[in-house]
Amino acid sequence: MERQRRTCAETCLELLSIELVHYYAAQNQAPLAASTEAIGFRVGRQLAERCTWDRPRLVEQLDVMKFICKEFWIELFQKQVDNLRTNHRGTFVLKDSNFRWLSKLSVDLPPPIKGPPADTQGGAADKGTPRESNGALPTSPTASEAAQDYLHLPCAIIRGALTHLGLPCTVSADASALPACDFTINIRAS
């Protein structure tokens, strides 16, 4: 008898991950990264347990990583990882050229600067423009900087899944070319 699978709407999961960051950022009680990583780690362990309950234990590092890149990624993000690279010494890079959880993020633009029009000749026409203490114009975070808060959860989910599969590791993410994202996994020597 085949086990019946539960489903969750993709949009609900994507919006939940975004709202989770907003919620913990507004709480100002616990560090955002620690809170979302704790949740993600537990979710990753439980999801890996569900995905592997009826299969033999994966022993080799490469087999575990292939499982993560194909079956686990499909379960979580509805697609396979686009590219898997390794240095054969415990470091793996998973490349996702269109990471779903970052595709719907937007960065609020700073409010328009009010005051006289800027002088293109280098004059003092912008005396009313607010400046930082060092004299620089204030900057808003770039999209890739803002995305870092939203990457704690997927990194922790991956780390939780790999820990459940017997590979304690660290996971970091780089989203410098949105919506693409690279996850770097460093397996701890046991």
PDB file of C-alpha atoms in Angstrom:
ATOM      1  CA  MET A   1       0.000   0.000   0.000  1.00  0.00           C
ATOM      2  CA  GLU A   2       1.431   3.337  -1.055  1.00  0.00           C
ATOM      3  CA  ARG A   3       1.746   6.029   1.580  1.00  0.00           C
ATOM      4  CA  GLN A   4      -0.462   9.039   0.905  1.00  0.00           C
ATOM      5  CA  ARG A   5       1.483  12.276   0.539  1.00  0.00           C
ATOM      6  CA  ARG A   6       0.458  15.564   2.047  1.00  0.00           C
ATOM      7  CA  THR A   7       0.797  18.615  -0.119  1.00  0.00           C
ATOM      8  CA  CYS A   8       1.173  22.288   0.602  1.00  0.00           C
ATOM      9  CA  ALA A   9       0.636  25.073  -1.899  1.00  0.00           C
ATOM     10  CA  GLU A  10       3.958  26.417  -3.187  1.00  0.00           C
ATOM     11  CA  THR A  11       2.858  29.993  -2.692  1.00  0.00           C
ATOM     12  CA  CYS A  12       2.007  29.362   0.958  1.00  0.00           C
ATOM     13  CA  LEU A  13       5.488  28.001   1.627  1.00  0.00           C
ATOM     14  CA  GLU A  14       7.210  30.858  -0.213  1.00  0.00           C
ATOM     15  CA  LEU A  15       5.169  33.513   1.569  1.00  0.00           C
ATOM     16  CA  LEU A  16       5.655  31.767   4.912  1.00  0.00           C
ATOM     17  CA  SER A  17       9.430  31.918   4.489  1.00  0.00           C
ATOM     18  CA  ILE A  18       9.229  35.646   3.701  1.00  0.00           C
ATOM     19  CA  GLU A  19       6.850  36.381   6.589  1.00  0.00           C
ATOM     20  CA  LEU A  20       9.021  34.400   9.011  1.00  0.00           C
ATOM     21  CA  VAL A  21      11.892  36.823   8.404  1.00  0.00           C
ATOM     22  CA  HIS A  22       9.586  39.838   8.811  1.00  0.00           C
ATOM     23  CA  TYR A  23       8.159  38.435  12.051  1.00  0.00           C
ATOM     24  CA  TYR A  24      11.507  37.762  13.732  1.00  0.00           C
ATOM     25  CA  ALA A  25      12.950  41.063  12.509  1.00  0.00           C
ATOM     26  CA  ALA A  26      10.023  42.921  14.112  1.00  0.00           C
ATOM     27  CA  GLN A  27      10.308  41.029  17.430  1.00  0.00           C
ATOM     28  CA  ASN A  28      13.754  42.440  18.287  1.00  0.00           C
ATOM     29  CA  GLN A  29      14.067  39.775  21.003  1.00  0.00           C
ATOM     30  CA  ALA A  30      16.235  37.084  19.471  1.00  0.00           C
ATOM     31  CA  PRO A  31      18.732  37.374  16.658  1.00  0.00           C
ATOM     32  CA  LEU A  32      17.013  36.831  13.322  1.00  0.00           C
ATOM     33  CA  ALA A  33      19.604  34.334  12.064  1.00  0.00           C
ATOM     34  CA  ALA A  34      19.484  32.144  15.175  1.00  0.00           C
ATOM     35  CA  SER A  35      15.686  32.019  15.224  1.00  0.00           C
ATOM     36  CA  THR A  36      15.219  31.130  11.572  1.00  0.00           C
ATOM     37  CA  GLU A  37      18.131  28.679  11.610  1.00  0.00           C
ATOM     38  CA  ALA A  38      16.646  26.777  14.547  1.00  0.00           C
ATOM     39  CA  ILE A  39      13.338  26.420  12.718  1.00  0.00           C
ATOM     40  CA  GLY A  40      15.018  25.513   9.426  1.00  0.00           C
ATOM     41  CA  PHE A  41      17.293  22.906  11.007  1.00  0.00           C
ATOM     42  CA  ARG A  42      14.336  21.099  12.556  1.00  0.00           C
ATOM     43  CA  VAL A  43      12.310  21.269   9.332  1.00  0.00           C
ATOM     44  CA  GLY A  44      15.276  19.934   7.331  1.00  0.00           C
ATOM     45  CA  ARG A  45      15.769  16.967   9.665  1.00  0.00           C
ATOM     46  CA  GLN A  46      12.079  16.068   9.580  1.00  0.00           C
ATOM     47  CA  LEU A  47      11.761  16.482   5.822  1.00  0.00           C
ATOM     48  CA  ALA A  48      14.846  14.319   5.216  1.00  0.00           C
ATOM     49  CA  GLU A  49      13.386  11.687   7.529  1.00  0.00           C
ATOM     50  CA  ARG A  50      10.142  11.670   5.550  1.00  0.00           C
ATOM     51  CA  CYS A  51      11.937  11.497   2.201  1.00  0.00           C
ATOM     52  CA  THR A  52      14.167   8.583   3.241  1.00  0.00           C
ATOM     53  CA  TRP A  53      11.974   6.473   5.519  1.00  0.00           C
ATOM     54  CA  ASP A  54      11.473   3.714   2.921  1.00  0.00           C
ATOM     55  CA  ARG A  55      14.952   3.523   1.387  1.00  0.00           C
ATOM     56  CA  PRO A  56      18.279   2.040   2.425  1.00  0.00           C
ATOM     57  CA  ARG A  57      20.667   4.354   4.262  1.00  0.00           C
ATOM     58  CA  LEU A  58      22.878   6.452   1.999  1.00  0.00           C
ATOM     59  CA  VAL A  59      26.507   5.837   2.965  1.00  0.00           C
ATOM     60  CA  GLU A  60      28.708   7.729   0.501  1.00  0.00           C
ATOM     61  CA  GLN A  61      28.989  11.532   0.648  1.00  0.00           C
ATOM     62  CA  LEU A  62      28.418  11.855  -3.079  1.00  0.00           C
ATOM     63  CA  ASP A  63      25.281   9.683  -2.937  1.00  0.00           C
ATOM     64  CA  VAL A  64      23.890  11.853  -0.133  1.00  0.00           C
ATOM     65  CA  MET A  65      24.635  15.021  -2.108  1.00  0.00           C
ATOM     66  CA  LYS A  66      23.011  13.592  -5.248  1.00  0.00           C
ATOM     67  CA  PHE A  67      19.928  12.776  -3.175  1.00  0.00           C
ATOM     68  CA  ILE A  68      19.845  16.355  -1.843  1.00  0.00           C
ATOM     69  CA  CYS A  69      20.282  17.838  -5.334  1.00  0.00           C
ATOM     70  CA  LYS A  70      17.635  15.719  -6.986  1.00  0.00           C
ATOM     71  CA  GLU A  71      14.938  14.295  -4.734  1.00  0.00           C
ATOM     72  CA  PHE A  72      15.171  16.572  -1.689  1.00  0.00           C
ATOM     73  CA  TRP A  73      15.442  19.756  -3.785  1.00  0.00           C
ATOM     74  CA  ILE A  74      12.449  18.706  -5.879  1.00  0.00           C
ATOM     75  CA  GLU A  75      10.433  18.045  -2.712  1.00  0.00           C
ATOM     76  CA  LEU A  76      11.303  21.446  -1.290  1.00  0.00           C
ATOM     77  CA  PHE A  77      11.702  23.743  -4.322  1.00  0.00           C
ATOM     78  CA  GLN A  78       9.899  21.843  -7.143  1.00  0.00           C
ATOM     79  CA  LYS A  79      13.039  21.543  -9.297  1.00  0.00           C
ATOM     80  CA  GLN A  80      16.471  19.953  -9.282  1.00  0.00           C
ATOM     81  CA  VAL A  81      19.657  21.838  -8.488  1.00  0.00           C
ATOM     82  CA  ASP A  82      21.068  23.225 -11.732  1.00  0.00           C
ATOM     83  CA  ASN A  83      24.695  22.368 -10.971  1.00  0.00           C
ATOM     84  CA  LEU A  84      26.636  20.453  -8.328  1.00  0.00           C
ATOM     85  CA  ARG A  85      30.379  20.952  -7.958  1.00  0.00           C
ATOM     86  CA  THR A  86      32.822  19.456  -5.509  1.00  0.00           C
ATOM     87  CA  ASN A  87      36.515  19.610  -4.705  1.00  0.00           C
ATOM     88  CA  HIS A  88      36.349  15.960  -3.498  1.00  0.00           C
ATOM     89  CA  ARG A  89      37.563  17.108  -0.062  1.00  0.00           C
ATOM     90  CA  GLY A  90      34.234  17.760   1.615  1.00  0.00           C
ATOM     91  CA  THR A  91      33.197  20.994  -0.091  1.00  0.00           C
ATOM     92  CA  PHE A  92      30.188  21.062  -2.400  1.00  0.00           C
ATOM     93  CA  VAL A  93      28.619  23.991  -4.251  1.00  0.00           C
ATOM     94  CA  LEU A  94      24.980  23.704  -5.281  1.00  0.00           C
ATOM     95  CA  LYS A  95      23.976  26.227  -7.932  1.00  0.00           C
ATOM     96  CA  ASP A  96      20.349  27.154  -8.476  1.00  0.00           C
ATOM     97  CA  SER A  97      19.981  29.650 -11.314  1.00  0.00           C
ATOM     98  CA  ASN A  98      16.410  30.584 -10.341  1.00  0.00           C
ATOM     99  CA  PHE A  99      15.998  30.022  -6.609  1.00  0.00           C
ATOM    100  CA  ARG A 100      12.246  30.108  -6.013  1.00  0.00           C
ATOM    101  CA  TRP A 101      12.309  31.615  -2.528  1.00  0.00           C
ATOM    102  CA  LEU A 102      14.212  34.665  -3.771  1.00  0.00           C
ATOM    103  CA  SER A 103      12.280  35.216  -6.983  1.00  0.00           C
ATOM    104  CA  LYS A 104       9.454  37.107  -5.245  1.00  0.00           C
ATOM    105  CA  LEU A 105      11.595  39.369  -3.067  1.00  0.00           C
ATOM    106  CA  SER A 106      11.668  43.078  -3.668  1.00  0.00           C
ATOM    107  CA  VAL A 107      13.734  45.766  -2.025  1.00  0.00           C
ATOM    108  CA  ASP A 108      11.972  48.950  -1.048  1.00  0.00           C
ATOM    109  CA  LEU A 109      13.562  51.936  -2.700  1.00  0.00           C
ATOM    110  CA  PRO A 110      14.622  54.766  -0.393  1.00  0.00           C
ATOM    111  CA  PRO A 111      12.199  57.674  -0.176  1.00  0.00           C
ATOM    112  CA  PRO A 112      12.795  60.322  -2.804  1.00  0.00           C
ATOM    113  CA  ILE A 113      15.174  63.044  -1.679  1.00  0.00           C
ATOM    114  CA  LYS A 114      13.378  66.355  -1.370  1.00  0.00           C
ATOM    115  CA  GLY A 115      15.124  69.596  -1.924  1.00  0.00           C
ATOM    116  CA  PRO A 116      16.519  71.656  -4.761  1.00  0.00           C
ATOM    117  CA  PRO A 117      17.573  69.848  -7.923  1.00  0.00           C
ATOM    118  CA  ALA A 118      21.094  68.472  -8.008  1.00  0.00           C
ATOM    119  CA  ASP A 119      23.738  70.669  -9.567  1.00  0.00           C
ATOM    120  CA  THR A 120      25.593  68.733 -12.253  1.00  0.00           C
ATOM    121  CA  GLN A 121      28.496  71.193 -12.187  1.00  0.00           C
ATOM    122  CA  GLY A 122      29.615  70.174  -8.701  1.00  0.00           C
ATOM    123  CA  GLY A 123      28.120  73.209  -6.968  1.00  0.00           C
ATOM    124  CA  ALA A 124      26.332  73.290  -3.660  1.00  0.00           C
ATOM    125  CA  ALA A 125      22.780  72.844  -4.924  1.00  0.00           C
ATOM    126  CA  ASP A 126      22.199  69.750  -2.773  1.00  0.00           C
ATOM    127  CA  LYS A 127      22.717  71.305   0.669  1.00  0.00           C
ATOM    128  CA  GLY A 128      19.286  70.002   1.755  1.00  0.00           C
ATOM    129  CA  THR A 129      20.124  66.393   0.880  1.00  0.00           C
ATOM    130  CA  PRO A 130      20.529  64.222   3.984  1.00  0.00           C
ATOM    131  CA  ARG A 131      23.989  62.713   4.319  1.00  0.00           C
ATOM    132  CA  GLU A 132      25.712  60.119   6.459  1.00  0.00           C
ATOM    133  CA  SER A 133      28.169  61.263   9.132  1.00  0.00           C
ATOM    134  CA  ASN A 134      31.046  60.728   6.693  1.00  0.00           C
ATOM    135  CA  GLY A 135      29.382  62.982   4.099  1.00  0.00           C
ATOM    136  CA  ALA A 136      28.252  60.148   1.818  1.00  0.00           C
ATOM    137  CA  LEU A 137      24.724  59.906   0.495  1.00  0.00           C
ATOM    138  CA  PRO A 138      22.644  57.326   2.379  1.00  0.00           C
ATOM    139  CA  THR A 139      22.314  54.016   0.605  1.00  0.00           C
ATOM    140  CA  SER A 140      19.589  51.434   0.706  1.00  0.00           C
ATOM    141  CA  PRO A 141      20.543  47.795   0.831  1.00  0.00           C
ATOM    142  CA  THR A 142      21.002  46.153  -2.521  1.00  0.00           C
ATOM    143  CA  ALA A 143      18.734  43.283  -3.402  1.00  0.00           C
ATOM    144  CA  SER A 144      21.485  40.735  -2.780  1.00  0.00           C
ATOM    145  CA  GLU A 145      22.257  42.239   0.655  1.00  0.00           C
ATOM    146  CA  ALA A 146      18.574  42.182   1.578  1.00  0.00           C
ATOM    147  CA  ALA A 147      18.294  38.568   0.383  1.00  0.00           C
ATOM    148  CA  GLN A 148      20.844  37.360   2.947  1.00  0.00           C
ATOM    149  CA  ASP A 149      18.253  37.455   5.751  1.00  0.00           C
ATOM    150  CA  TYR A 150      15.983  35.222   3.677  1.00  0.00           C
ATOM    151  CA  LEU A 151      18.733  32.651   3.078  1.00  0.00           C
ATOM    152  CA  HIS A 152      19.150  31.610   6.729  1.00  0.00           C
ATOM    153  CA  LEU A 153      16.073  29.382   6.510  1.00  0.00           C
ATOM    154  CA  PRO A 154      16.991  27.390   3.362  1.00  0.00           C
ATOM    155  CA  CYS A 155      20.610  27.049   4.548  1.00  0.00           C
ATOM    156  CA  ALA A 156      19.390  25.628   7.850  1.00  0.00           C
ATOM    157  CA  ILE A 157      16.939  23.286   6.105  1.00  0.00           C
ATOM    158  CA  ILE A 158      19.782  21.902   3.981  1.00  0.00           C
ATOM    159  CA  ARG A 159      22.044  21.610   7.044  1.00  0.00           C
ATOM    160  CA  GLY A 160      19.304  19.803   8.995  1.00  0.00           C
ATOM    161  CA  ALA A 161      18.698  17.356   6.155  1.00  0.00           C
ATOM    162  CA  LEU A 162      22.394  16.602   5.743  1.00  0.00           C
ATOM    163  CA  THR A 163      22.827  16.150   9.496  1.00  0.00           C
ATOM    164  CA  HIS A 164      19.947  13.663   9.509  1.00  0.00           C
ATOM    165  CA  LEU A 165      21.628  11.810   6.639  1.00  0.00           C
ATOM    166  CA  GLY A 166      24.860  11.542   8.628  1.00  0.00           C
ATOM    167  CA  LEU A 167      26.822  14.488   7.224  1.00  0.00           C
ATOM    168  CA  PRO A 168      27.294  17.214   9.839  1.00  0.00           C
ATOM    169  CA  CYS A 169      28.200  20.350   7.929  1.00  0.00           C
ATOM    170  CA  THR A 170      28.074  24.096   7.578  1.00  0.00           C
ATOM    171  CA  VAL A 171      26.008  25.703   4.829  1.00  0.00           C
ATOM    172  CA  SER A 172      26.373  29.231   3.491  1.00  0.00           C
ATOM    173  CA  ALA A 173      24.665  30.972   0.599  1.00  0.00           C
ATOM    174  CA  ASP A 174      25.625  33.630  -1.917  1.00  0.00           C
ATOM    175  CA  ALA A 175      22.895  35.496  -3.784  1.00  0.00           C
ATOM    176  CA  SER A 176      24.972  38.166  -5.493  1.00  0.00           C
ATOM    177  CA  ALA A 177      23.219  37.570  -8.846  1.00  0.00           C
ATOM    178  CA  LEU A 178      19.520  37.331  -7.973  1.00  0.00           C
ATOM    179  CA  PRO A 179      17.480  35.214  -8.381  1.00  0.00           C
ATOM    180  CA  ALA A 180      20.422  32.805  -8.727  1.00  0.00           C
ATOM    181  CA  CYS A 181      21.856  31.410  -5.520  1.00  0.00           C
ATOM    182  CA  ASP A 182      24.927  29.314  -4.697  1.00  0.00           C
ATOM    183  CA  PHE A 183      24.892  27.148  -1.578  1.00  0.00           C
ATOM    184  CA  THR A 184      28.335  26.154  -0.292  1.00  0.00           C
ATOM    185  CA  ILE A 185      28.375  23.066   1.894  1.00  0.00           C
ATOM    186  CA  ASN A 186      31.440  22.171   3.966  1.00  0.00           C
ATOM    187  CA  ILE A 187      31.250  18.673   5.422  1.00  0.00           C
ATOM    188  CA  ARG A 188      32.892  18.422   8.845  1.00  0.00           C
ATOM    189  CA  ALA A 189      35.527  15.733   9.180  1.00  0.00           C
ATOM    190  CA  SER A 190      34.283  12.983  11.455  1.00  0.00           C
TER     191      SER A 190
END
